PDB file of C-alpha atoms in Angstrom:
ATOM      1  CA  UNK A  23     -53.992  -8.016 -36.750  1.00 47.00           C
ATOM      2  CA  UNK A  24     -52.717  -4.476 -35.758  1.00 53.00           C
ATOM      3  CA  UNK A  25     -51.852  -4.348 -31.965  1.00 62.00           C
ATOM      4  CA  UNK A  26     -54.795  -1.705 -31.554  1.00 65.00           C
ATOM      5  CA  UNK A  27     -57.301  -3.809 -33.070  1.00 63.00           C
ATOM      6  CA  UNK A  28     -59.977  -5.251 -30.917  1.00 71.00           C
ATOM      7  CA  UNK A  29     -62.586  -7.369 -31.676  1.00 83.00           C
ATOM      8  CA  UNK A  30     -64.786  -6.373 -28.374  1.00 89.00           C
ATOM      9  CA  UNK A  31     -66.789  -2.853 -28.929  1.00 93.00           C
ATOM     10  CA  UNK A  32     -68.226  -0.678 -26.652  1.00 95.00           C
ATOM     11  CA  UNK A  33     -71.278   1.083 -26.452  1.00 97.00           C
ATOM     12  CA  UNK A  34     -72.360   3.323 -23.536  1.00 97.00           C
ATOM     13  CA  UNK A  35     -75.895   5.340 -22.520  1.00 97.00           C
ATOM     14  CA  UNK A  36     -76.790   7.874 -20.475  1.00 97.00           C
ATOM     15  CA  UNK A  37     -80.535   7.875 -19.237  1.00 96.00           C
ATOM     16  CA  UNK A  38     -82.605  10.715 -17.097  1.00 96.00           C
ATOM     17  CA  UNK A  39     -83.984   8.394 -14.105  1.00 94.00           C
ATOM     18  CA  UNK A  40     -87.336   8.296 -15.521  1.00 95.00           C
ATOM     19  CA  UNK A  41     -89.371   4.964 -15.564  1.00 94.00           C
ATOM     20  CA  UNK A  42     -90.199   5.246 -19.280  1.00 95.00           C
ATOM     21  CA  UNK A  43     -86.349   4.976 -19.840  1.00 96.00           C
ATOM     22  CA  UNK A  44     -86.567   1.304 -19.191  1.00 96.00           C
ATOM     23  CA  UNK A  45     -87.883   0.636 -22.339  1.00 96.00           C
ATOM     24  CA  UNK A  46     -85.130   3.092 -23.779  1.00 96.00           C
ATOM     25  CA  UNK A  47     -82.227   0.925 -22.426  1.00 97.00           C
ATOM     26  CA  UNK A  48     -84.058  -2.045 -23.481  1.00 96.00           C
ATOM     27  CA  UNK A  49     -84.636  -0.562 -26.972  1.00 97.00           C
ATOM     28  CA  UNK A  50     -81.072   0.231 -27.169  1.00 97.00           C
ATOM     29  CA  UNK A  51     -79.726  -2.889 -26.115  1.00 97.00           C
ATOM     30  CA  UNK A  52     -82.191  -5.413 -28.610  1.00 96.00           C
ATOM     31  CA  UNK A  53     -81.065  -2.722 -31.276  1.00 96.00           C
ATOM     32  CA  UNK A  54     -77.268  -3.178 -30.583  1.00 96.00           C
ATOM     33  CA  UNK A  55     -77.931  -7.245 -29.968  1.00 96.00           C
ATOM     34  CA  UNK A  56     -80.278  -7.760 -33.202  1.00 95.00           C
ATOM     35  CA  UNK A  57     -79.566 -10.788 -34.072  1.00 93.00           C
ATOM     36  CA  UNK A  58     -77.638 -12.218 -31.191  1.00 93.00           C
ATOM     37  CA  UNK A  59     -78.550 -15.654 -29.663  1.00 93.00           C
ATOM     38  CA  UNK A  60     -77.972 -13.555 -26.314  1.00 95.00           C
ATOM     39  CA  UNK A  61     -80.105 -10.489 -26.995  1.00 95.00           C
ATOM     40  CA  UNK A  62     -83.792 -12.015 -25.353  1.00 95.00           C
ATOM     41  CA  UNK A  63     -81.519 -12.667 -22.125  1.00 96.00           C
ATOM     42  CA  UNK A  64     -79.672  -9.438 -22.180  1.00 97.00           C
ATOM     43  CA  UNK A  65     -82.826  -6.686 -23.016  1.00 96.00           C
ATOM     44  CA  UNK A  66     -84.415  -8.868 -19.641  1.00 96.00           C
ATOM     45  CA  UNK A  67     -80.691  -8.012 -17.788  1.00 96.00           C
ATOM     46  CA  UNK A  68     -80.559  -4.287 -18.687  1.00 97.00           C
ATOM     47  CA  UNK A  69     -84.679  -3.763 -17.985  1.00 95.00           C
ATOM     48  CA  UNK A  70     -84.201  -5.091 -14.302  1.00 94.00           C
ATOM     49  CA  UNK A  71     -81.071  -3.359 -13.700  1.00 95.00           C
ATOM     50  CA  UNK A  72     -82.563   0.271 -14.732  1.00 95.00           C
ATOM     51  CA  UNK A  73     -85.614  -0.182 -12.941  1.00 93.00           C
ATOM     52  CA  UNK A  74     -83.904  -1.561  -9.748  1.00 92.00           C
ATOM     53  CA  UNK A  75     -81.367   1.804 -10.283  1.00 93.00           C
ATOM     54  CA  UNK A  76     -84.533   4.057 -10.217  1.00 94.00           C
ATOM     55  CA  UNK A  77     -86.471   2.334  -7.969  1.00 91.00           C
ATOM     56  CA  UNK A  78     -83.740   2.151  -5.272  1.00 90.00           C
ATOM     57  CA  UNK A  79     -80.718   4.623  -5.795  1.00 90.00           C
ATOM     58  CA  UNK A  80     -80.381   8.277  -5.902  1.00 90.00           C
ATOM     59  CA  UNK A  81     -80.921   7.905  -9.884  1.00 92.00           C
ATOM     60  CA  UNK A  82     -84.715   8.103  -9.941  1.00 90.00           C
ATOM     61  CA  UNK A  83     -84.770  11.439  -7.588  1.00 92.00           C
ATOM     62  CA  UNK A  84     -85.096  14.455  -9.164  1.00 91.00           C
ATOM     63  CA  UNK A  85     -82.018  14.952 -12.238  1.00 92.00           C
ATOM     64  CA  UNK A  86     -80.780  11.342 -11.268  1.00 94.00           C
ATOM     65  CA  UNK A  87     -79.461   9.393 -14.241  1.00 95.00           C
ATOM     66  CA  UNK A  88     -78.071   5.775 -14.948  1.00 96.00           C
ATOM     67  CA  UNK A  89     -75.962   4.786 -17.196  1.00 97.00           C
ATOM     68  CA  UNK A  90     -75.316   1.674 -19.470  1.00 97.00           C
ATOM     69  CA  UNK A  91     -72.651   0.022 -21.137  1.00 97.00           C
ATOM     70  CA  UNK A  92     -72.298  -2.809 -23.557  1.00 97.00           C
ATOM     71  CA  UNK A  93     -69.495  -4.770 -24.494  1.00 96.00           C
ATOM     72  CA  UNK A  94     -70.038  -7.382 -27.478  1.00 95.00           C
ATOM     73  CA  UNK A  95     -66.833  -9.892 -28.178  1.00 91.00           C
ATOM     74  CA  UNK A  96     -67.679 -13.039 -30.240  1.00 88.00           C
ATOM     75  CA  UNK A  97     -67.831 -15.027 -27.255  1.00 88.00           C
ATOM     76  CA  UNK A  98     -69.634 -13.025 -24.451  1.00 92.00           C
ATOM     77  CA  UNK A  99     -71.772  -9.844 -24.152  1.00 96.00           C
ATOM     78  CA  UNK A 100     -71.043  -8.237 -21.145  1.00 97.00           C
ATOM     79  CA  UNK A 101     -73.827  -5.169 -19.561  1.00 96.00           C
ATOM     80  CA  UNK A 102     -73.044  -2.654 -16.944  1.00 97.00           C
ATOM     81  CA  UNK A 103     -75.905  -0.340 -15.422  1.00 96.00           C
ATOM     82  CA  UNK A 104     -74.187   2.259 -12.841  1.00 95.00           C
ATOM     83  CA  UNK A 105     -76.572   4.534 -10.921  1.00 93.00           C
ATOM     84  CA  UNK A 106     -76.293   7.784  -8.972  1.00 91.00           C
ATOM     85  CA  UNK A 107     -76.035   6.012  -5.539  1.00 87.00           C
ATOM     86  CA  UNK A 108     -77.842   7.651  -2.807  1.00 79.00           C
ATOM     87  CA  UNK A 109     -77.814   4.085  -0.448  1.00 72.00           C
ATOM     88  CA  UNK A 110     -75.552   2.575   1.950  1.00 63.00           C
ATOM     89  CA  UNK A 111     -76.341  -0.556   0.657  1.00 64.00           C
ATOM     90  CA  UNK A 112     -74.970  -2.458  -2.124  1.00 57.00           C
ATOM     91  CA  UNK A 113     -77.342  -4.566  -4.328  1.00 55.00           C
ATOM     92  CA  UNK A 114     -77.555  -8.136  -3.712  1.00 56.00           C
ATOM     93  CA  UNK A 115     -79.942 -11.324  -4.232  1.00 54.00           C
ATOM     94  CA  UNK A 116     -82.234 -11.635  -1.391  1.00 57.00           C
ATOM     95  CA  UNK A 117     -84.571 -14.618  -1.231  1.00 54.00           C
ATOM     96  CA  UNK A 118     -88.040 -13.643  -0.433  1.00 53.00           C
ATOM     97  CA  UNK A 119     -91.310 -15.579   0.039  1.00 53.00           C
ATOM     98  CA  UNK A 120     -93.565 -16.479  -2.678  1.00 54.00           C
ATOM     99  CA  UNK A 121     -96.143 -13.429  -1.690  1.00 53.00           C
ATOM    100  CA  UNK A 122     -93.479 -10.593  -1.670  1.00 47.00           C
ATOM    101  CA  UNK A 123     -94.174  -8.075  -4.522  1.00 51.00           C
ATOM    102  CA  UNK A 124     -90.275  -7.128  -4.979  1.00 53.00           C
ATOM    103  CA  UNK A 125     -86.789  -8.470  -4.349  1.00 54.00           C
ATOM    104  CA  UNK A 126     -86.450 -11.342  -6.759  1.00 58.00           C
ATOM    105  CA  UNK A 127     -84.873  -8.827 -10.024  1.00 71.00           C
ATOM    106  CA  UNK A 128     -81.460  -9.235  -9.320  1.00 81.00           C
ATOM    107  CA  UNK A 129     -82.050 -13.030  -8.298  1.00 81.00           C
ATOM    108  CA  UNK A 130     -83.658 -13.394 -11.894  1.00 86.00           C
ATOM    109  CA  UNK A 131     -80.520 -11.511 -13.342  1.00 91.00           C
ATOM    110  CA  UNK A 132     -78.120 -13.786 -11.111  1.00 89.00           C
ATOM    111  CA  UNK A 133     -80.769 -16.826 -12.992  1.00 90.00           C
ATOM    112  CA  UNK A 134     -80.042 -15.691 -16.530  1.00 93.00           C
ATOM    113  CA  UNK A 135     -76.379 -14.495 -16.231  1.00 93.00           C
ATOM    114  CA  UNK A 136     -73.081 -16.934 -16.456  1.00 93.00           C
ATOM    115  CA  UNK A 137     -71.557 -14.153 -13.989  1.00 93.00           C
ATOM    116  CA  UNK A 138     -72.920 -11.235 -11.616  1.00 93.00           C
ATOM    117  CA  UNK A 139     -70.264  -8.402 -10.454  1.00 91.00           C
ATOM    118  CA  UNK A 140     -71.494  -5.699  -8.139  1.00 90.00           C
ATOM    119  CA  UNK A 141     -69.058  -2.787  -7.785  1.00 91.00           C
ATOM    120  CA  UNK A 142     -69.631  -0.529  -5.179  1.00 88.00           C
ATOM    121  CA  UNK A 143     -67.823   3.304  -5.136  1.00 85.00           C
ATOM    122  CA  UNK A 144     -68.454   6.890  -3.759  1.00 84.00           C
ATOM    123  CA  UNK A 145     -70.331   7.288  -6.971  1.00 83.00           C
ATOM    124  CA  UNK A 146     -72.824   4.447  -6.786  1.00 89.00           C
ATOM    125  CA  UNK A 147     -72.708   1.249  -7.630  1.00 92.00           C
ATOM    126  CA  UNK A 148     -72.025  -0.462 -11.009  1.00 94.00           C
ATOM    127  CA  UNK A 149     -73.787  -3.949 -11.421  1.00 94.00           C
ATOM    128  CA  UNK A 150     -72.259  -5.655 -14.300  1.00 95.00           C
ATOM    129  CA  UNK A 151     -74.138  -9.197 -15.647  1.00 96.00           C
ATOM    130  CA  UNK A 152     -71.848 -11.433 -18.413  1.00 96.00           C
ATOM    131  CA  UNK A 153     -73.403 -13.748 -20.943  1.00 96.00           C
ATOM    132  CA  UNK A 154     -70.931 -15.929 -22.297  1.00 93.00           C
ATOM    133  CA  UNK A 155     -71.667 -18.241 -25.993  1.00 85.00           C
ATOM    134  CA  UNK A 156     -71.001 -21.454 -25.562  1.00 69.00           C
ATOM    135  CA  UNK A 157     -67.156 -21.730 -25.492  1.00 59.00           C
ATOM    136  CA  UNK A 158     -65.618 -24.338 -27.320  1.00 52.00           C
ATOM    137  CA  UNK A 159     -63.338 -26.581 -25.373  1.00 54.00           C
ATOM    138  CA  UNK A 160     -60.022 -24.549 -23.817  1.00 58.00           C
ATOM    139  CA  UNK A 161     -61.464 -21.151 -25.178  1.00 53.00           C
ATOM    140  CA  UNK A 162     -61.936 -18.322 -22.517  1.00 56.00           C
ATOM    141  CA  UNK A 163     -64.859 -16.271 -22.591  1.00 52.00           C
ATOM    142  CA  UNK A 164     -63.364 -13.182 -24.063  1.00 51.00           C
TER     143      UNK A 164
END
């Protein structure tokens, strides 16, 4: 194999932080995952990560964006929604009671991943979920 060669790609989105672009960045990600035993999992990852970057970050205000990236190796897919910022605070899991309305996204994305990374800068914040295929034994995920 030529030292350049990878077998991970990238892909990477930009979205206006409209609502309807949800189903954009879902669209986008079962397209890119067609086939994939991850791709149910992931298009539920990316939908509550865009929403959760309008909904709550500087990204759904007026000319706010968010932006996506997907990595695909043949042993983990690995999604990364960064929005616009605009908070002090850094997304996290919060356990709420069974008659709350919101707060349980990013527990259901913490649910469905193998690995949650929040990454905070003066940018915004970058919340990255990894799926991993089922490794065979002494294989690493990527």
């Amino acid at each position: 194999m030529h030292e350049y060669t990878s077998t991970v790609r990238v892909w990477g989105l930009s979205c206006p932080g409209f609502p309807e672009e949800v189903s954009r960045a879902r669209r986008w990600t079962r397209d890119i995952l067609r086939g994939s035993p991850l791709a149910e999992d992931a298009e539920l990852i990316v939908s509550e990560l865009s929403a959760n970057a309008i909904l709550h970050t500087a990204s759904g205000r007026n000319c706010g964006t968010f932006h996506l990236a997907l990595a695909v190796s043949p042993r983990a897919v690995a999604l990364s929604v960064t929005d616009d910022g605009g908070t002090s605070t850094a997304p996290k899991v919060e356990h709420q009671d069974q008659d709350a309305e919101h707060g349980r996204g990013l527990g259901m994305v913490n649910a469905l991943a193998h690995r949650v990374i929040v990454h905070t800068s003066q940018a915004g914040h970058t919340v990255t979920a990894e799926l991993f295929t089922a490794p065979r034994p002494g294989d690493l995920p990527c």
